[in-house]
Amino acid sequence: MPTNMTEIRDFVMRERELALSEREWKFRLRGYGYDIRNTDEGTVVTSLIGGREICTLGAAA
């Protein structure tokens, strides 16, 4: 399981490449305890436990 922001970002984007749709991507990430939210600052990876923001994905998402 990824432990720092760079590893989490890489993991999330790798899962995006494997998913056929944004819906599937989000579903896959929920299985690992992550969620994707669109905010004014951009796309953000959050933790399902506690809902805290972990990192932003930038334009790549």
PDB file of N, CA, C and O in Angstrom:
ATOM      1  N   MET A   1       0.847  -1.181   0.000  1.00  0.00           N
ATOM      2  CA  MET A   1       0.000   0.000   0.000  1.00  0.00           C
ATOM      3  C   MET A   1       0.891   1.241   0.000  1.00  0.00           C
ATOM      4  O   MET A   1       1.861   1.299   0.740  1.00  0.00           O
ATOM      5  N   PRO A   2       0.566   2.249  -0.820  1.00  0.00           N
ATOM      6  CA  PRO A   2       1.389   3.467  -0.882  1.00  0.00           C
ATOM      7  C   PRO A   2       1.415   4.192   0.464  1.00  0.00           C
ATOM      8  O   PRO A   2       0.435   4.176   1.202  1.00  0.00           O
ATOM      9  N   THR A   3       2.538   4.837   0.748  1.00  0.00           N
ATOM     10  CA  THR A   3       2.673   5.479   2.051  1.00  0.00           C
ATOM     11  C   THR A   3       2.905   6.980   1.985  1.00  0.00           C
ATOM     12  O   THR A   3       2.609   7.678   2.949  1.00  0.00           O
ATOM     13  N   ASN A   4       3.430   7.513   0.898  1.00  0.00           N
ATOM     14  CA  ASN A   4       3.630   8.967   0.828  1.00  0.00           C
ATOM     15  C   ASN A   4       2.852   9.544  -0.347  1.00  0.00           C
ATOM     16  O   ASN A   4       2.317   8.813  -1.173  1.00  0.00           O
ATOM     17  N   MET A   5       2.797  10.875  -0.420  1.00  0.00           N
ATOM     18  CA  MET A   5       1.947  11.526  -1.424  1.00  0.00           C
ATOM     19  C   MET A   5       2.330  11.160  -2.852  1.00  0.00           C
ATOM     20  O   MET A   5       1.457  10.936  -3.692  1.00  0.00           O
ATOM     21  N   THR A   6       3.611  11.059  -3.139  1.00  0.00           N
ATOM     22  CA  THR A   6       4.041  10.711  -4.492  1.00  0.00           C
ATOM     23  C   THR A   6       3.612   9.293  -4.844  1.00  0.00           C
ATOM     24  O   THR A   6       3.105   9.053  -5.949  1.00  0.00           O
ATOM     25  N   GLU A   7       3.787   8.364  -3.921  1.00  0.00           N
ATOM     26  CA  GLU A   7       3.364   6.979  -4.174  1.00  0.00           C
ATOM     27  C   GLU A   7       1.852   6.887  -4.344  1.00  0.00           C
ATOM     28  O   GLU A   7       1.372   6.146  -5.204  1.00  0.00           O
ATOM     29  N   ILE A   8       1.111   7.633  -3.539  1.00  0.00           N
ATOM     30  CA  ILE A   8      -0.350   7.622  -3.637  1.00  0.00           C
ATOM     31  C   ILE A   8      -0.783   8.190  -4.979  1.00  0.00           C
ATOM     32  O   ILE A   8      -1.623   7.613  -5.672  1.00  0.00           O
ATOM     33  N   ARG A   9      -0.198   9.316  -5.370  1.00  0.00           N
ATOM     34  CA  ARG A   9      -0.530   9.934  -6.655  1.00  0.00           C
ATOM     35  C   ARG A   9      -0.227   8.963  -7.795  1.00  0.00           C
ATOM     36  O   ARG A   9      -1.048   8.777  -8.703  1.00  0.00           O
ATOM     37  N   ASP A  10       0.944   8.328  -7.771  1.00  0.00           N
ATOM     38  CA  ASP A  10       1.305   7.367  -8.816  1.00  0.00           C
ATOM     39  C   ASP A  10       0.338   6.187  -8.840  1.00  0.00           C
ATOM     40  O   ASP A  10      -0.088   5.739  -9.907  1.00  0.00           O
ATOM     41  N   PHE A  11      -0.008   5.687  -7.673  1.00  0.00           N
ATOM     42  CA  PHE A  11      -0.950   4.572  -7.563  1.00  0.00           C
ATOM     43  C   PHE A  11      -2.314   4.950  -8.152  1.00  0.00           C
ATOM     44  O   PHE A  11      -2.893   4.208  -8.947  1.00  0.00           O
ATOM     45  N   VAL A  12      -2.819   6.117  -7.775  1.00  0.00           N
ATOM     46  CA  VAL A  12      -4.130   6.574  -8.240  1.00  0.00           C
ATOM     47  C   VAL A  12      -4.131   6.743  -9.762  1.00  0.00           C
ATOM     48  O   VAL A  12      -5.077   6.335 -10.437  1.00  0.00           O
ATOM     49  N   MET A  13      -3.070   7.308 -10.312  1.00  0.00           N
ATOM     50  CA  MET A  13      -3.017   7.510 -11.757  1.00  0.00           C
ATOM     51  C   MET A  13      -2.827   6.184 -12.499  1.00  0.00           C
ATOM     52  O   MET A  13      -3.355   6.005 -13.589  1.00  0.00           O
ATOM     53  N   ARG A  14      -2.121   5.238 -11.902  1.00  0.00           N
ATOM     54  CA  ARG A  14      -1.981   3.914 -12.505  1.00  0.00           C
ATOM     55  C   ARG A  14      -3.344   3.213 -12.553  1.00  0.00           C
ATOM     56  O   ARG A  14      -3.713   2.594 -13.545  1.00  0.00           O
ATOM     57  N   GLU A  15      -4.107   3.358 -11.474  1.00  0.00           N
ATOM     58  CA  GLU A  15      -5.462   2.794 -11.451  1.00  0.00           C
ATOM     59  C   GLU A  15      -6.335   3.462 -12.515  1.00  0.00           C
ATOM     60  O   GLU A  15      -7.189   2.811 -13.111  1.00  0.00           O
ATOM     61  N   ARG A  16      -6.126   4.741 -12.763  1.00  0.00           N
ATOM     62  CA  ARG A  16      -6.905   5.451 -13.787  1.00  0.00           C
ATOM     63  C   ARG A  16      -6.619   4.859 -15.159  1.00  0.00           C
ATOM     64  O   ARG A  16      -7.516   4.704 -15.985  1.00  0.00           O
ATOM     65  N   GLU A  17      -5.354   4.527 -15.414  1.00  0.00           N
ATOM     66  CA  GLU A  17      -4.992   3.933 -16.697  1.00  0.00           C
ATOM     67  C   GLU A  17      -5.636   2.558 -16.888  1.00  0.00           C
ATOM     68  O   GLU A  17      -5.975   2.182 -18.009  1.00  0.00           O
ATOM     69  N   LEU A  18      -5.837   1.824 -15.805  1.00  0.00           N
ATOM     70  CA  LEU A  18      -6.420   0.489 -15.872  1.00  0.00           C
ATOM     71  C   LEU A  18      -7.946   0.506 -15.995  1.00  0.00           C
ATOM     72  O   LEU A  18      -8.538  -0.433 -16.515  1.00  0.00           O
ATOM     73  N   ALA A  19      -8.558   1.573 -15.506  1.00  0.00           N
ATOM     74  CA  ALA A  19     -10.021   1.661 -15.501  1.00  0.00           C
ATOM     75  C   ALA A  19     -10.551   2.067 -16.876  1.00  0.00           C
ATOM     76  O   ALA A  19      -9.916   2.844 -17.594  1.00  0.00           O
ATOM     77  N   LEU A  20     -11.722   1.553 -17.211  1.00  0.00           N
ATOM     78  CA  LEU A  20     -12.336   1.869 -18.496  1.00  0.00           C
ATOM     79  C   LEU A  20     -13.136   3.167 -18.466  1.00  0.00           C
ATOM     80  O   LEU A  20     -13.416   3.734 -19.523  1.00  0.00           O
ATOM     81  N   SER A  21     -13.505   3.624 -17.269  1.00  0.00           N
ATOM     82  CA  SER A  21     -14.283   4.851 -17.150  1.00  0.00           C
ATOM     83  C   SER A  21     -13.940   5.539 -15.827  1.00  0.00           C
ATOM     84  O   SER A  21     -13.323   4.932 -14.943  1.00  0.00           O
ATOM     85  N   GLU A  22     -14.351   6.778 -15.701  1.00  0.00           N
ATOM     86  CA  GLU A  22     -14.127   7.504 -14.445  1.00  0.00           C
ATOM     87  C   GLU A  22     -14.902   6.836 -13.311  1.00  0.00           C
ATOM     88  O   GLU A  22     -14.415   6.747 -12.179  1.00  0.00           O
ATOM     89  N   ARG A  23     -16.088   6.350 -13.619  1.00  0.00           N
ATOM     90  CA  ARG A  23     -16.891   5.662 -12.599  1.00  0.00           C
ATOM     91  C   ARG A  23     -16.178   4.415 -12.078  1.00  0.00           C
ATOM     92  O   ARG A  23     -16.129   4.175 -10.874  1.00  0.00           O
ATOM     93  N   GLU A  24     -15.625   3.608 -12.987  1.00  0.00           N
ATOM     94  CA  GLU A  24     -14.895   2.418 -12.568  1.00  0.00           C
ATOM     95  C   GLU A  24     -13.659   2.801 -11.756  1.00  0.00           C
ATOM     96  O   GLU A  24     -13.327   2.166 -10.757  1.00  0.00           O
ATOM     97  N   TRP A  25     -12.965   3.844 -12.178  1.00  0.00           N
ATOM     98  CA  TRP A  25     -11.777   4.332 -11.477  1.00  0.00           C
ATOM     99  C   TRP A  25     -12.113   4.661 -10.022  1.00  0.00           C
ATOM    100  O   TRP A  25     -11.451   4.211  -9.099  1.00  0.00           O
ATOM    101  N   LYS A  26     -13.170   5.432  -9.846  1.00  0.00           N
ATOM    102  CA  LYS A  26     -13.575   5.819  -8.488  1.00  0.00           C
ATOM    103  C   LYS A  26     -13.982   4.590  -7.672  1.00  0.00           C
ATOM    104  O   LYS A  26     -13.666   4.493  -6.487  1.00  0.00           O
ATOM    105  N   PHE A  27     -14.657   3.648  -8.303  1.00  0.00           N
ATOM    106  CA  PHE A  27     -15.060   2.419  -7.624  1.00  0.00           C
ATOM    107  C   PHE A  27     -13.836   1.623  -7.175  1.00  0.00           C
ATOM    108  O   PHE A  27     -13.770   1.131  -6.048  1.00  0.00           O
ATOM    109  N   ARG A  28     -12.853   1.498  -8.073  1.00  0.00           N
ATOM    110  CA  ARG A  28     -11.620   0.780  -7.745  1.00  0.00           C
ATOM    111  C   ARG A  28     -10.913   1.440  -6.564  1.00  0.00           C
ATOM    112  O   ARG A  28     -10.439   0.763  -5.649  1.00  0.00           O
ATOM    113  N   LEU A  29     -10.821   2.766  -6.586  1.00  0.00           N
ATOM    114  CA  LEU A  29     -10.120   3.481  -5.519  1.00  0.00           C
ATOM    115  C   LEU A  29     -10.828   3.335  -4.176  1.00  0.00           C
ATOM    116  O   LEU A  29     -10.175   3.255  -3.138  1.00  0.00           O
ATOM    117  N   ARG A  30     -12.140   3.307  -4.196  1.00  0.00           N
ATOM    118  CA  ARG A  30     -12.887   3.133  -2.946  1.00  0.00           C
ATOM    119  C   ARG A  30     -12.525   1.802  -2.281  1.00  0.00           C
ATOM    120  O   ARG A  30     -12.487   1.716  -1.063  1.00  0.00           O
ATOM    121  N   GLY A  31     -12.226   0.801  -3.068  1.00  0.00           N
ATOM    122  CA  GLY A  31     -11.803  -0.481  -2.528  1.00  0.00           C
ATOM    123  C   GLY A  31     -10.488  -0.398  -1.772  1.00  0.00           C
ATOM    124  O   GLY A  31     -10.194  -1.224  -0.909  1.00  0.00           O
ATOM    125  N   TYR A  32      -9.692   0.621  -2.082  1.00  0.00           N
ATOM    126  CA  TYR A  32      -8.419   0.837  -1.396  1.00  0.00           C
ATOM    127  C   TYR A  32      -8.517   1.915  -0.317  1.00  0.00           C
ATOM    128  O   TYR A  32      -7.520   2.267   0.305  1.00  0.00           O
ATOM    129  N   GLY A  33      -9.719   2.471  -0.130  1.00  0.00           N
ATOM    130  CA  GLY A  33      -9.910   3.477   0.909  1.00  0.00           C
ATOM    131  C   GLY A  33      -9.699   4.913   0.455  1.00  0.00           C
ATOM    132  O   GLY A  33      -9.552   5.809   1.273  1.00  0.00           O
ATOM    133  N   TYR A  34      -9.696   5.134  -0.867  1.00  0.00           N
ATOM    134  CA  TYR A  34      -9.497   6.480  -1.416  1.00  0.00           C
ATOM    135  C   TYR A  34     -10.754   6.944  -2.142  1.00  0.00           C
ATOM    136  O   TYR A  34     -11.557   6.148  -2.610  1.00  0.00           O
ATOM    137  N   ASP A  35     -10.866   8.260  -2.274  1.00  0.00           N
ATOM    138  CA  ASP A  35     -11.948   8.860  -3.044  1.00  0.00           C
ATOM    139  C   ASP A  35     -11.353   9.991  -3.859  1.00  0.00           C
ATOM    140  O   ASP A  35     -10.291  10.518  -3.531  1.00  0.00           O
ATOM    141  N   ILE A  36     -12.029  10.362  -4.924  1.00  0.00           N
ATOM    142  CA  ILE A  36     -11.616  11.471  -5.776  1.00  0.00           C
ATOM    143  C   ILE A  36     -12.685  12.544  -5.675  1.00  0.00           C
ATOM    144  O   ILE A  36     -13.880  12.256  -5.810  1.00  0.00           O
ATOM    145  N   ARG A  37     -12.250  13.773  -5.440  1.00  0.00           N
ATOM    146  CA  ARG A  37     -13.189  14.899  -5.386  1.00  0.00           C
ATOM    147  C   ARG A  37     -12.673  16.020  -6.260  1.00  0.00           C
ATOM    148  O   ARG A  37     -11.471  16.282  -6.307  1.00  0.00           O
ATOM    149  N   ASN A  38     -13.588  16.675  -6.932  1.00  0.00           N
ATOM    150  CA  ASN A  38     -13.246  17.860  -7.710  1.00  0.00           C
ATOM    151  C   ASN A  38     -13.506  19.081  -6.846  1.00  0.00           C
ATOM    152  O   ASN A  38     -14.613  19.260  -6.336  1.00  0.00           O
ATOM    153  N   THR A  39     -12.476  19.898  -6.659  1.00  0.00           N
ATOM    154  CA  THR A  39     -12.576  21.095  -5.829  1.00  0.00           C
ATOM    155  C   THR A  39     -12.161  22.304  -6.653  1.00  0.00           C
ATOM    156  O   THR A  39     -11.740  22.169  -7.807  1.00  0.00           O
ATOM    157  N   ASP A  40     -12.236  23.484  -6.057  1.00  0.00           N
ATOM    158  CA  ASP A  40     -11.783  24.704  -6.725  1.00  0.00           C
ATOM    159  C   ASP A  40     -10.284  24.646  -7.018  1.00  0.00           C
ATOM    160  O   ASP A  40      -9.800  25.282  -7.946  1.00  0.00           O
ATOM    161  N   GLU A  41      -9.539  23.872  -6.215  1.00  0.00           N
ATOM    162  CA  GLU A  41      -8.096  23.737  -6.398  1.00  0.00           C
ATOM    163  C   GLU A  41      -7.729  22.660  -7.411  1.00  0.00           C
ATOM    164  O   GLU A  41      -6.577  22.483  -7.746  1.00  0.00           O
ATOM    165  N   GLY A  42      -8.709  21.881  -7.858  1.00  0.00           N
ATOM    166  CA  GLY A  42      -8.467  20.811  -8.814  1.00  0.00           C
ATOM    167  C   GLY A  42      -8.960  19.477  -8.278  1.00  0.00           C
ATOM    168  O   GLY A  42      -9.719  19.417  -7.313  1.00  0.00           O
ATOM    169  N   THR A  43      -8.497  18.408  -8.886  1.00  0.00           N
ATOM    170  CA  THR A  43      -8.885  17.064  -8.475  1.00  0.00           C
ATOM    171  C   THR A  43      -8.035  16.651  -7.285  1.00  0.00           C
ATOM    172  O   THR A  43      -6.812  16.746  -7.313  1.00  0.00           O
ATOM    173  N   VAL A  44      -8.710  16.168  -6.230  1.00  0.00           N
ATOM    174  CA  VAL A  44      -8.036  15.854  -4.978  1.00  0.00           C
ATOM    175  C   VAL A  44      -8.328  14.407  -4.581  1.00  0.00           C
ATOM    176  O   VAL A  44      -9.452  13.936  -4.695  1.00  0.00           O
ATOM    177  N   VAL A  45      -7.286  13.723  -4.121  1.00  0.00           N
ATOM    178  CA  VAL A  45      -7.440  12.383  -3.556  1.00  0.00           C
ATOM    179  C   VAL A  45      -7.717  12.565  -2.072  1.00  0.00           C
ATOM    180  O   VAL A  45      -7.002  13.299  -1.384  1.00  0.00           O
ATOM    181  N   THR A  46      -8.772  11.912  -1.589  1.00  0.00           N
ATOM    182  CA  THR A  46      -9.110  11.998  -0.172  1.00  0.00           C
ATOM    183  C   THR A  46      -9.182  10.592   0.423  1.00  0.00           C
ATOM    184  O   THR A  46      -9.299   9.609  -0.291  1.00  0.00           O
ATOM    185  N   SER A  47      -9.106  10.541   1.730  1.00  0.00           N
ATOM    186  CA  SER A  47      -9.229   9.283   2.459  1.00  0.00           C
ATOM    187  C   SER A  47     -10.697   9.047   2.784  1.00  0.00           C
ATOM    188  O   SER A  47     -11.394   9.965   3.214  1.00  0.00           O
ATOM    189  N   LEU A  48     -11.178   7.826   2.565  1.00  0.00           N
ATOM    190  CA  LEU A  48     -12.553   7.510   2.951  1.00  0.00           C
ATOM    191  C   LEU A  48     -12.707   7.503   4.469  1.00  0.00           C
ATOM    192  O   LEU A  48     -13.776   7.762   4.990  1.00  0.00           O
ATOM    193  N   ILE A  49     -11.621   7.194   5.159  1.00  0.00           N
ATOM    194  CA  ILE A  49     -11.638   7.199   6.623  1.00  0.00           C
ATOM    195  C   ILE A  49     -11.247   8.586   7.085  1.00  0.00           C
ATOM    196  O   ILE A  49     -10.103   8.996   6.951  1.00  0.00           O
ATOM    197  N   GLY A  50     -12.179   9.337   7.578  1.00  0.00           N
ATOM    198  CA  GLY A  50     -11.909  10.689   8.045  1.00  0.00           C
ATOM    199  C   GLY A  50     -12.095  11.761   6.991  1.00  0.00           C
ATOM    200  O   GLY A  50     -12.224  12.923   7.319  1.00  0.00           O
ATOM    201  N   GLY A  51     -12.063  11.405   5.698  1.00  0.00           N
ATOM    202  CA  GLY A  51     -12.309  12.358   4.638  1.00  0.00           C
ATOM    203  C   GLY A  51     -11.235  13.393   4.415  1.00  0.00           C
ATOM    204  O   GLY A  51     -11.456  14.367   3.719  1.00  0.00           O
ATOM    205  N   ARG A  52     -10.048  13.199   4.978  1.00  0.00           N
ATOM    206  CA  ARG A  52      -9.010  14.221   4.836  1.00  0.00           C
ATOM    207  C   ARG A  52      -8.422  14.195   3.421  1.00  0.00           C
ATOM    208  O   ARG A  52      -8.354  13.148   2.785  1.00  0.00           O
ATOM    209  N   GLU A  53      -7.986  15.369   2.959  1.00  0.00           N
ATOM    210  CA  GLU A  53      -7.345  15.461   1.666  1.00  0.00           C
ATOM    211  C   GLU A  53      -5.919  14.931   1.768  1.00  0.00           C
ATOM    212  O   GLU A  53      -5.209  15.220   2.734  1.00  0.00           O
ATOM    213  N   ILE A  54      -5.530  14.139   0.770  1.00  0.00           N
ATOM    214  CA  ILE A  54      -4.195  13.537   0.781  1.00  0.00           C
ATOM    215  C   ILE A  54      -3.270  14.258  -0.185  1.00  0.00           C
ATOM    216  O   ILE A  54      -2.171  14.639   0.175  1.00  0.00           O
ATOM    217  N   CYS A  55      -3.721  14.431  -1.436  1.00  0.00           N
ATOM    218  CA  CYS A  55      -2.898  15.106  -2.427  1.00  0.00           C
ATOM    219  C   CYS A  55      -3.768  15.539  -3.597  1.00  0.00           C
ATOM    220  O   CYS A  55      -4.884  15.064  -3.761  1.00  0.00           O
ATOM    221  N   THR A  56      -3.240  16.448  -4.417  1.00  0.00           N
ATOM    222  CA  THR A  56      -3.931  16.858  -5.629  1.00  0.00           C
ATOM    223  C   THR A  56      -3.352  16.078  -6.800  1.00  0.00           C
ATOM    224  O   THR A  56      -2.222  15.613  -6.759  1.00  0.00           O
ATOM    225  N   LEU A  57      -4.153  15.951  -7.852  1.00  0.00           N
ATOM    226  CA  LEU A  57      -3.708  15.214  -9.032  1.00  0.00           C
ATOM    227  C   LEU A  57      -3.277  16.128 -10.155  1.00  0.00           C
ATOM    228  O   LEU A  57      -2.621  15.698 -11.082  1.00  0.00           O
ATOM    229  N   GLY A  58      -3.676  17.371 -10.135  1.00  0.00           N
ATOM    230  CA  GLY A  58      -3.291  18.294 -11.196  1.00  0.00           C
ATOM    231  C   GLY A  58      -4.034  18.007 -12.484  1.00  0.00           C
ATOM    232  O   GLY A  58      -5.051  17.314 -12.509  1.00  0.00           O
ATOM    233  N   ALA A  59      -3.479  18.486 -13.581  1.00  0.00           N
ATOM    234  CA  ALA A  59      -4.128  18.371 -14.887  1.00  0.00           C
ATOM    235  C   ALA A  59      -4.131  16.948 -15.429  1.00  0.00           C
ATOM    236  O   ALA A  59      -4.892  16.628 -16.320  1.00  0.00           O
ATOM    237  N   ALA A  60      -3.284  16.080 -14.880  1.00  0.00           N
ATOM    238  CA  ALA A  60      -3.183  14.715 -15.391  1.00  0.00           C
ATOM    239  C   ALA A  60      -4.465  13.918 -15.187  1.00  0.00           C
ATOM    240  O   ALA A  60      -4.732  12.976 -15.906  1.00  0.00           O
ATOM    241  N   ALA A  61      -5.257  14.289 -14.200  1.00  0.00           N
ATOM    242  CA  ALA A  61      -6.482  13.551 -13.906  1.00  0.00           C
ATOM    243  C   ALA A  61      -7.539  13.870 -14.919  1.00  0.00           C
ATOM    244  O   ALA A  61      -8.431  13.138 -15.184  1.00  0.00           O
TER     245      ALA A  61
END
